[in-house]
mmCIF file of C-alpha atoms in Angstrom:
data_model
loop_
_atom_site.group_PDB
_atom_site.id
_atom_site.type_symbol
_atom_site.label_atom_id
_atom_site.label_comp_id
_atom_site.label_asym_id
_atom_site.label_seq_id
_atom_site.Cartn_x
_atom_site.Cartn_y
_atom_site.Cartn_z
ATOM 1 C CA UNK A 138 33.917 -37.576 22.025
ATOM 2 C CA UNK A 139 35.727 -39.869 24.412
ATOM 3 C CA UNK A 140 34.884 -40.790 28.065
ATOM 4 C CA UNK A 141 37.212 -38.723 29.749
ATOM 5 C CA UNK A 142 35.644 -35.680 28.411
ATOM 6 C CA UNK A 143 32.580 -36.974 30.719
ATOM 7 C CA UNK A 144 34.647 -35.469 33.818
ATOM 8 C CA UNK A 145 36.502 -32.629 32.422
ATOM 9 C CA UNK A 146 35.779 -29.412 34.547
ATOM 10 C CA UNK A 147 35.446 -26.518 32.033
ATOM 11 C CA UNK A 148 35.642 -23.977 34.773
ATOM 12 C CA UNK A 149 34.610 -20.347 34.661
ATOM 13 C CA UNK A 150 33.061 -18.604 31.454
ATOM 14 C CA UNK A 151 36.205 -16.845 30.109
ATOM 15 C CA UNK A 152 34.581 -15.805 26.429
ATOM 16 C CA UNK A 153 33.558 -11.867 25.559
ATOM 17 C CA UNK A 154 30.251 -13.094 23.621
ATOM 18 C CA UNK A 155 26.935 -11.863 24.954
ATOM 19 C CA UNK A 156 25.332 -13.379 28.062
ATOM 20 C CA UNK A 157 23.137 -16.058 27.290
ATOM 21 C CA UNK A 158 20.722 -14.693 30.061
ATOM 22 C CA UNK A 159 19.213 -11.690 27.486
ATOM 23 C CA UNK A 160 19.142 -14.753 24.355
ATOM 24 C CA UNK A 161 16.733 -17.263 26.380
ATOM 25 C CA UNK A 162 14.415 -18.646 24.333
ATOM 26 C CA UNK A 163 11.060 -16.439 23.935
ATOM 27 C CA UNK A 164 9.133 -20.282 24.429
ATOM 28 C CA UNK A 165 10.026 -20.678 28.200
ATOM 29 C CA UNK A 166 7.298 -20.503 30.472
ATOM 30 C CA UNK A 167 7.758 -18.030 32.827
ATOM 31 C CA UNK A 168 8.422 -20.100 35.462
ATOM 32 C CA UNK A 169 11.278 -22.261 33.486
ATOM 33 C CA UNK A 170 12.248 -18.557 32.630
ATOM 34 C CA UNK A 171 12.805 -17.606 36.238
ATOM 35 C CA UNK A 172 14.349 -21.024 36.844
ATOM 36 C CA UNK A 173 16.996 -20.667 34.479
ATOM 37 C CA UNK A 174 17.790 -17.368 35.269
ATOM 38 C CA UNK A 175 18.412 -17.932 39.028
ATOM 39 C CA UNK A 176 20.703 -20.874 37.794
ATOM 40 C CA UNK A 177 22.250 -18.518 35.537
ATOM 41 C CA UNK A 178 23.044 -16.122 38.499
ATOM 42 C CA UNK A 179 24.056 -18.612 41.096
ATOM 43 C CA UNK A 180 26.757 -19.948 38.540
ATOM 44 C CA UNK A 181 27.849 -16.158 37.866
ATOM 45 C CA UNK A 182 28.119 -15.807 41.915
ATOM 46 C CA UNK A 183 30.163 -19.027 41.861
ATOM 47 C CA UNK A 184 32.171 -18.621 38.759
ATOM 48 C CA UNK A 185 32.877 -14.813 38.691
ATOM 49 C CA UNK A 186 31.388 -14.699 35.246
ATOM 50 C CA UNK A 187 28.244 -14.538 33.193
ATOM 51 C CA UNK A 188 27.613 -17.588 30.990
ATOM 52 C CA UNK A 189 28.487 -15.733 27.457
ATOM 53 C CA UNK A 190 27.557 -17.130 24.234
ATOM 54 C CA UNK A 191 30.390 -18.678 22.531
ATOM 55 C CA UNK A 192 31.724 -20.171 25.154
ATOM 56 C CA UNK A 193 34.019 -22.835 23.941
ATOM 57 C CA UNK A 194 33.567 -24.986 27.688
ATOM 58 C CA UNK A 195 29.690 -25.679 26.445
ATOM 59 C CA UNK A 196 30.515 -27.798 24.299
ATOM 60 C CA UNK A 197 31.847 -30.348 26.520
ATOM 61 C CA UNK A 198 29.470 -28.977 29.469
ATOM 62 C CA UNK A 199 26.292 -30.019 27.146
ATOM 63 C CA UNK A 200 26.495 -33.466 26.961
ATOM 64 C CA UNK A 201 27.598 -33.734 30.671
ATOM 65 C CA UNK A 202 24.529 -31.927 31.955
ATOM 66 C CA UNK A 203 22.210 -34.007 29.860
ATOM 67 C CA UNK A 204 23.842 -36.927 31.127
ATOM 68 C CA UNK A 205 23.128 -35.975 34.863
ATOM 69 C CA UNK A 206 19.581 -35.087 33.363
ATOM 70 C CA UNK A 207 18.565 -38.369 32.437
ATOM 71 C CA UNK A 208 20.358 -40.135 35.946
ATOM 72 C CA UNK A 209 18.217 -37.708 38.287
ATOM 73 C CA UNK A 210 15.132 -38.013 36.332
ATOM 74 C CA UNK A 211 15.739 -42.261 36.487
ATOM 75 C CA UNK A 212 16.385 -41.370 40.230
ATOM 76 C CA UNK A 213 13.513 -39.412 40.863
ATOM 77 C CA UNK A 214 11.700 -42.460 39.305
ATOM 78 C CA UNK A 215 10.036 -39.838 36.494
ATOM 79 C CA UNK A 216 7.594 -41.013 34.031
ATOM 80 C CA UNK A 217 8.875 -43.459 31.729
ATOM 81 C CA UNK A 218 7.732 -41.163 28.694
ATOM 82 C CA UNK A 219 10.070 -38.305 30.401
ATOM 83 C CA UNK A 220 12.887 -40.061 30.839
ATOM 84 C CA UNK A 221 12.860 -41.365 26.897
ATOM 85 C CA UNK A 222 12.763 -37.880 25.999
ATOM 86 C CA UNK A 223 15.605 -36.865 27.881
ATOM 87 C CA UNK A 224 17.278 -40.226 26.539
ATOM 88 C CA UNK A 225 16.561 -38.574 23.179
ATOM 89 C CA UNK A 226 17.719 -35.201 23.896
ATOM 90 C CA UNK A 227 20.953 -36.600 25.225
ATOM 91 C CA UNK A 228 21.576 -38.739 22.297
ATOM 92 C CA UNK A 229 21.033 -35.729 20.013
ATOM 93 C CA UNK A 230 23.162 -33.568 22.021
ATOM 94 C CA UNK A 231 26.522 -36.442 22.345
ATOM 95 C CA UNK A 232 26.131 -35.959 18.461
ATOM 96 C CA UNK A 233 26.045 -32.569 17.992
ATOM 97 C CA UNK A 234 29.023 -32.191 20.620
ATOM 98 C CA UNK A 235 30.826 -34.830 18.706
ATOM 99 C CA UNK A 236 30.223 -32.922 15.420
ATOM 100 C CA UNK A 237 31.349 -29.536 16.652
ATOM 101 C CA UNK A 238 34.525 -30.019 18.862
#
């Protein structure tokens, strides 16, 4: 994965796959449950499109969102332990987005 990818704008879900909102995982909390759900519709009011399994854009999305995950948690001055697993997390998912595109 090179740098630039870190700013590439995948734009709007344009995939036929099934919407990720009825494959959550069943180990949510309700409340992260509701969370991602109203972030799943705000980006469907804002992209025109559900956020469909398959999508190729995720790939490249991934790592980029657990990037800005571990810069707001250091921002918000989180718990060291928090921030190391979100360190993890994004190291595991660079790899896997490496290994897949």
């Amino acid at each position: 994965m090179t740098l630039d990818l870190a700013l590439h704008d995948c734009g709007p879900c344009d995939t036929d796959g099934p919407a990720v909102r009825d494959h959550l995982p069943a180990t949510l909390t309700p409340e992260a449950r509701a969370f991602i759900l109203t972030r799943l519709d705000h980006g469907e009011a804002h992209y025109g499109a559900p956020l469909r399994i398959g999508w190729p854009g995720a790939v490249i999305e991934s790592p980029q969102e657990s990037a800005d995950l571990v810069a707001y948690l250091r921002a918000a001055n989180a718990p060291p332990a928090l921030i190391d697993r979100a360190v993890a997390l994004h190291n595991d998912v660079v790899r896997w987005a490496q290994t897949t595109r």
